[in-house]
C-alpha cells in the first residue's frame, strides 16, 4: 500500500514508458513506481488508484487516465478537459479568432452541461443531442446558428475520441443527427444580408477621413473594398505583393 502524503501535490506525476522493461512508470519524490505493461487498461487503473493514494482526492485523477482505466468520465469533465486543451491552441491567433473560439466552446459547453453535466459520456446518445437541439429551437435561435452550435457540441466528442476519452461509437451516434434544413422546423431563418447603398458607403468614408488619425486607415480599407469588391477579411490580409501591376 502506498503511503498517503498529506503535503499538497502541485503536479501529478506523469505516466511514462520505461523502455528497459516496457512498463508504465511514474517518478515521485525520487522513487520509481511501476504499474504494469505500458498502454494497458490495467496499468492505467493502477496508476489512477495510486494518484488517489498519494493525493487523497479521487478528483485529482485526470479524465484521460480515468477513461483509459475503463472508467467513464462525465460530460462536465469532457467539457472542462476540452476547454483546457483549447487554451493551449490559441497562441498565434488574432484577438477576434481567440474570442470566437472561446465563445463557441463556452456556448456549446453550457448547452451540454445545462442538463447533462453528470451524465457519463458513454451514455450520451443521439436522442439527448436531439433534445438539446429541440430545446434551443424553442428559444428562437435561427437555424444556421443552431446547426453551428450542434456542430460545436460534436467537436467536444470528436476531440474526446482523439484523446481516448470517448468511444468512437458514441461519436458515430451523434454524427447521425442531421442538420436542420430550411423549412424543416420552426427555427427562423436569418434575414438576407442587404448591400449598403453606395452613397452611404461614401459618406462613411468621408466622415472617417475628416476625423483623421487611425480613422484614415479604416477609410482607406473601405475605399479599397469599394473599388475591388473584396471582403473585409480579404482586404485586411492584402499586401503589395498581392497586386497584379501588369493589368
CSV table of C-alpha atoms in Angstrom, one decimal:
chain,number,residue,atom,x,y,z
A,1,UNK,CA,0.0,0.0,0.0
A,2,UNK,CA,1.4,3.4,-1.0
A,3,UNK,CA,1.8,5.8,1.9
A,4,UNK,CA,-0.6,8.7,1.6
A,5,UNK,CA,1.2,12.1,1.6
A,6,UNK,CA,-0.5,15.0,3.4
A,7,UNK,CA,1.7,17.6,1.8
A,8,UNK,CA,0.0,19.4,-1.1
A,9,UNK,CA,0.9,18.0,-4.5
A,10,UNK,CA,1.0,20.7,-7.1
A,11,UNK,CA,1.6,18.5,-10.1
A,12,UNK,CA,0.5,14.9,-10.7
A,13,UNK,CA,3.5,12.7,-11.7
A,14,UNK,CA,3.3,11.8,-15.4
A,15,UNK,CA,3.0,8.3,-16.6
A,16,UNK,CA,5.9,7.3,-18.9
A,17,UNK,CA,7.2,4.3,-20.7
A,18,UNK,CA,10.2,2.5,-19.1
A,19,UNK,CA,11.9,1.3,-22.2
A,20,UNK,CA,14.0,-1.3,-20.5
A,21,UNK,CA,11.0,-3.2,-19.2
A,22,UNK,CA,8.1,-1.9,-21.3
A,23,UNK,CA,6.3,-1.0,-18.1
A,24,UNK,CA,4.3,2.1,-17.2
A,25,UNK,CA,6.3,4.2,-14.7
A,26,UNK,CA,5.9,7.4,-12.7
A,27,UNK,CA,8.6,9.2,-10.7
A,28,UNK,CA,7.5,10.6,-7.4
A,29,UNK,CA,9.9,12.2,-4.8
A,30,UNK,CA,12.9,10.4,-6.1
A,31,UNK,CA,11.3,6.9,-6.4
A,32,UNK,CA,10.1,4.9,-9.4
A,33,UNK,CA,6.6,3.4,-9.3
A,34,UNK,CA,5.6,0.7,-11.8
A,35,UNK,CA,2.1,-0.1,-12.8
A,36,UNK,CA,2.3,-2.9,-15.4
A,37,UNK,CA,2.5,-3.1,-19.2
A,38,UNK,CA,2.6,0.4,-20.7
A,39,UNK,CA,-0.6,1.3,-22.5
A,40,UNK,CA,-2.7,-1.4,-20.9
A,41,UNK,CA,-6.0,-0.8,-19.1
A,42,UNK,CA,-4.7,-2.4,-16.0
A,43,UNK,CA,-1.7,-0.1,-15.9
A,44,UNK,CA,-3.9,3.0,-16.1
A,45,UNK,CA,-6.2,1.5,-13.5
A,46,UNK,CA,-3.3,1.0,-11.1
A,47,UNK,CA,-1.9,4.5,-11.9
A,48,UNK,CA,-5.3,6.1,-11.2
A,49,UNK,CA,-5.6,4.2,-7.9
A,50,UNK,CA,-2.0,5.3,-7.0
A,51,UNK,CA,-2.9,9.0,-7.7
A,52,UNK,CA,-5.8,8.8,-5.2
A,53,UNK,CA,-3.5,7.2,-2.7
A,54,UNK,CA,-0.9,9.9,-2.8
A,55,UNK,CA,-3.3,12.8,-3.0
A,56,UNK,CA,-6.3,11.5,-1.0
A,57,UNK,CA,-8.6,13.0,-3.6
A,58,UNK,CA,-10.3,11.0,-6.4
A,59,UNK,CA,-10.9,14.2,-8.4
A,60,UNK,CA,-7.2,14.6,-8.9
A,61,UNK,CA,-7.2,11.7,-11.4
A,62,UNK,CA,-7.1,13.3,-14.8
A,63,UNK,CA,-10.1,12.4,-17.0
A,64,UNK,CA,-7.8,10.9,-19.7
A,65,UNK,CA,-6.4,8.5,-17.1
A,66,UNK,CA,-9.8,7.5,-15.8
A,67,UNK,CA,-11.1,6.9,-19.3
A,68,UNK,CA,-8.1,4.7,-20.2
A,69,UNK,CA,-8.6,2.9,-17.0
A,70,UNK,CA,-12.0,1.8,-18.1
A,71,UNK,CA,-13.9,4.4,-16.0
A,72,UNK,CA,-16.4,6.6,-17.9
A,73,UNK,CA,-16.0,10.3,-17.4
A,74,UNK,CA,-18.9,12.8,-17.2
A,75,UNK,CA,-20.0,15.4,-19.7
A,76,UNK,CA,-18.8,18.1,-17.4
A,77,UNK,CA,-15.3,16.6,-17.2
A,78,UNK,CA,-15.2,16.3,-21.0
A,79,UNK,CA,-16.2,19.9,-21.4
A,80,UNK,CA,-13.6,21.1,-18.9
A,81,UNK,CA,-10.8,19.0,-20.4
A,82,UNK,CA,-11.6,20.3,-23.9
A,83,UNK,CA,-11.6,23.9,-22.7
A,84,UNK,CA,-8.2,23.4,-21.0
A,85,UNK,CA,-6.9,21.9,-24.3
A,86,UNK,CA,-8.4,24.9,-26.3
A,87,UNK,CA,-6.3,27.4,-24.3
A,88,UNK,CA,-3.1,25.6,-25.4
A,89,UNK,CA,-4.1,26.1,-29.1
A,90,UNK,CA,-4.8,29.8,-29.1
A,91,UNK,CA,-1.2,31.1,-29.3
A,92,UNK,CA,-0.6,33.0,-32.5
A,93,UNK,CA,-4.3,33.6,-33.3
A,94,UNK,CA,-5.8,37.0,-33.7
A,95,UNK,CA,-7.9,38.5,-30.9
A,96,UNK,CA,-11.0,38.0,-32.9
A,97,UNK,CA,-10.2,34.4,-33.5
A,98,UNK,CA,-9.4,33.8,-29.8
A,99,UNK,CA,-12.6,35.5,-28.7
A,100,UNK,CA,-14.7,33.4,-31.2
A,101,UNK,CA,-13.1,30.1,-30.3
A,102,UNK,CA,-13.7,30.7,-26.6
A,103,UNK,CA,-17.3,31.9,-27.2
A,104,UNK,CA,-18.1,28.8,-29.4
A,105,UNK,CA,-16.7,26.4,-26.7
A,106,UNK,CA,-18.5,28.2,-23.9
A,107,UNK,CA,-21.9,28.3,-25.5
A,108,UNK,CA,-21.7,24.7,-26.6
A,109,UNK,CA,-20.4,23.6,-23.2
A,110,UNK,CA,-23.2,25.4,-21.5
A,111,UNK,CA,-25.8,23.6,-23.7
A,112,UNK,CA,-24.3,20.3,-22.8
A,113,UNK,CA,-23.8,20.9,-19.1
A,114,UNK,CA,-27.2,22.5,-18.6
A,115,UNK,CA,-29.0,19.2,-18.1
A,116,UNK,CA,-26.3,16.6,-18.7
A,117,UNK,CA,-23.4,17.6,-16.6
A,118,UNK,CA,-23.3,14.3,-14.5
A,119,UNK,CA,-24.2,12.0,-17.5
A,120,UNK,CA,-21.3,9.7,-18.5
A,121,UNK,CA,-20.0,10.3,-22.0
A,122,UNK,CA,-20.7,6.6,-22.8
A,123,UNK,CA,-24.4,7.2,-22.0
A,124,UNK,CA,-24.8,10.4,-24.1
A,125,UNK,CA,-26.6,9.5,-27.3
A,126,UNK,CA,-28.3,10.9,-30.3
A,127,UNK,CA,-31.7,11.4,-28.6
A,128,UNK,CA,-30.0,13.5,-26.0
A,129,UNK,CA,-28.4,15.7,-28.7
A,130,UNK,CA,-31.8,16.0,-30.5
A,131,UNK,CA,-33.4,17.0,-27.1
A,132,UNK,CA,-30.8,19.8,-26.9
A,133,UNK,CA,-31.5,20.9,-30.5
A,134,UNK,CA,-35.2,20.9,-29.9
A,135,UNK,CA,-34.8,22.9,-26.7
A,136,UNK,CA,-32.7,25.5,-28.5
A,137,UNK,CA,-35.2,25.7,-31.3
A,138,UNK,CA,-37.9,26.7,-28.8
A,139,UNK,CA,-35.6,29.5,-27.6
A,140,UNK,CA,-36.0,31.1,-31.0
A,141,UNK,CA,-32.4,30.6,-32.3
A,142,UNK,CA,-32.1,30.8,-36.0
A,143,UNK,CA,-31.4,27.7,-38.0
A,144,UNK,CA,-27.9,28.4,-39.1
A,145,UNK,CA,-26.7,29.3,-35.6
A,146,UNK,CA,-28.4,26.3,-34.2
A,147,UNK,CA,-26.7,23.9,-36.6
A,148,UNK,CA,-23.4,25.6,-35.8
A,149,UNK,CA,-23.8,25.0,-32.1
A,150,UNK,CA,-24.7,21.4,-32.6
A,151,UNK,CA,-21.5,21.0,-34.6
A,152,UNK,CA,-19.6,22.6,-31.8
A,153,UNK,CA,-21.1,20.0,-29.4
A,154,UNK,CA,-19.9,17.2,-31.7
A,155,UNK,CA,-16.4,18.8,-31.6
A,156,UNK,CA,-16.2,18.0,-27.9
A,157,UNK,CA,-16.8,14.3,-28.6
A,158,UNK,CA,-14.6,14.2,-31.7
A,159,UNK,CA,-11.7,15.6,-29.6
A,160,UNK,CA,-12.6,13.1,-26.9
A,161,UNK,CA,-12.3,10.2,-29.3
A,162,UNK,CA,-8.9,11.5,-30.5
A,163,UNK,CA,-7.7,11.7,-26.9
A,164,UNK,CA,-9.1,8.3,-25.8
A,165,UNK,CA,-11.8,9.9,-23.6
A,166,UNK,CA,-14.8,8.9,-25.7
A,167,UNK,CA,-15.7,5.7,-27.5
A,168,UNK,CA,-15.9,6.3,-31.3
A,169,UNK,CA,-19.3,4.5,-31.2
A,170,UNK,CA,-20.7,7.5,-29.2
A,171,UNK,CA,-19.4,9.9,-31.8
A,172,UNK,CA,-20.9,7.8,-34.7
A,173,UNK,CA,-24.3,8.1,-33.0
A,174,UNK,CA,-24.1,11.8,-32.6
A,175,UNK,CA,-23.0,12.2,-36.3
A,176,UNK,CA,-26.2,10.5,-37.2
A,177,UNK,CA,-28.2,13.6,-36.0
A,178,UNK,CA,-28.8,15.6,-39.2
A,179,UNK,CA,-28.6,19.3,-39.5
A,180,UNK,CA,-31.8,21.2,-39.8
A,181,UNK,CA,-32.7,22.1,-43.4
A,182,UNK,CA,-34.6,25.2,-44.4
A,183,UNK,CA,-38.3,24.9,-43.6
A,184,UNK,CA,-37.8,21.6,-41.7
A,185,UNK,CA,-38.5,23.2,-38.3
A,186,UNK,CA,-39.9,26.3,-36.6
A,187,UNK,CA,-36.3,27.6,-36.3
A,188,UNK,CA,-36.3,31.0,-38.1
A,189,UNK,CA,-34.0,31.9,-41.0
A,190,UNK,CA,-31.6,34.8,-40.8
A,191,UNK,CA,-32.8,37.8,-42.9
A,192,UNK,CA,-30.8,38.2,-46.1
A,193,UNK,CA,-27.8,40.4,-46.0
A,194,UNK,CA,-28.5,43.6,-48.0
A,195,UNK,CA,-26.0,45.7,-49.8
A,196,UNK,CA,-25.0,49.1,-48.4
A,197,UNK,CA,-26.2,52.0,-50.6
A,198,UNK,CA,-23.2,53.4,-52.4
A,199,UNK,CA,-23.9,56.9,-51.2
A,200,UNK,CA,-24.0,55.7,-47.5
A,201,UNK,CA,-20.6,54.0,-48.0
A,202,UNK,CA,-19.0,57.1,-49.5
A,203,UNK,CA,-20.5,59.2,-46.7
A,204,UNK,CA,-18.9,56.9,-44.1
A,205,UNK,CA,-15.5,57.1,-45.8
A,206,UNK,CA,-15.6,60.9,-46.0
A,207,UNK,CA,-16.5,61.1,-42.3
A,208,UNK,CA,-13.6,58.8,-41.3
A,209,UNK,CA,-11.2,60.8,-43.4
A,210,UNK,CA,-12.3,64.0,-41.8
A,211,UNK,CA,-11.7,62.6,-38.3
A,212,UNK,CA,-8.1,61.8,-39.2
A,213,UNK,CA,-5.7,59.7,-37.2
A,214,UNK,CA,-6.3,55.9,-37.3
A,215,UNK,CA,-9.7,56.5,-38.9
A,216,UNK,CA,-7.9,57.3,-42.2
A,217,UNK,CA,-6.6,53.8,-42.3
A,218,UNK,CA,-10.1,52.4,-41.9
A,219,UNK,CA,-11.3,54.8,-44.6
A,220,UNK,CA,-8.6,53.6,-47.0
A,221,UNK,CA,-9.6,50.0,-46.2
A,222,UNK,CA,-13.2,50.7,-47.0
A,223,UNK,CA,-12.3,52.6,-50.2
A,224,UNK,CA,-10.2,49.6,-51.3
A,225,UNK,CA,-13.1,47.3,-50.6
A,226,UNK,CA,-15.4,49.6,-52.6
A,227,UNK,CA,-13.1,49.6,-55.6
A,228,UNK,CA,-12.3,45.9,-55.6
A,229,UNK,CA,-15.4,44.2,-54.2
A,230,UNK,CA,-13.4,42.1,-51.8
A,231,UNK,CA,-14.5,41.1,-48.3
A,232,UNK,CA,-13.2,42.7,-45.2
A,233,UNK,CA,-11.0,39.7,-44.2
A,234,UNK,CA,-9.5,39.7,-47.7
A,235,UNK,CA,-8.8,43.4,-47.6
A,236,UNK,CA,-7.1,43.1,-44.2
A,237,UNK,CA,-4.8,40.4,-45.5
A,238,UNK,CA,-3.9,42.1,-48.8
A,239,UNK,CA,-0.3,43.0,-49.3
A,240,UNK,CA,1.5,44.9,-52.0
A,241,UNK,CA,2.9,41.6,-53.3
A,242,UNK,CA,-0.7,40.5,-54.0
A,243,UNK,CA,-1.3,43.3,-56.5
A,244,UNK,CA,-1.1,42.5,-60.2
A,245,UNK,CA,0.6,45.6,-61.7
A,246,UNK,CA,0.6,44.2,-65.2
A,247,UNK,CA,-3.1,44.9,-65.8
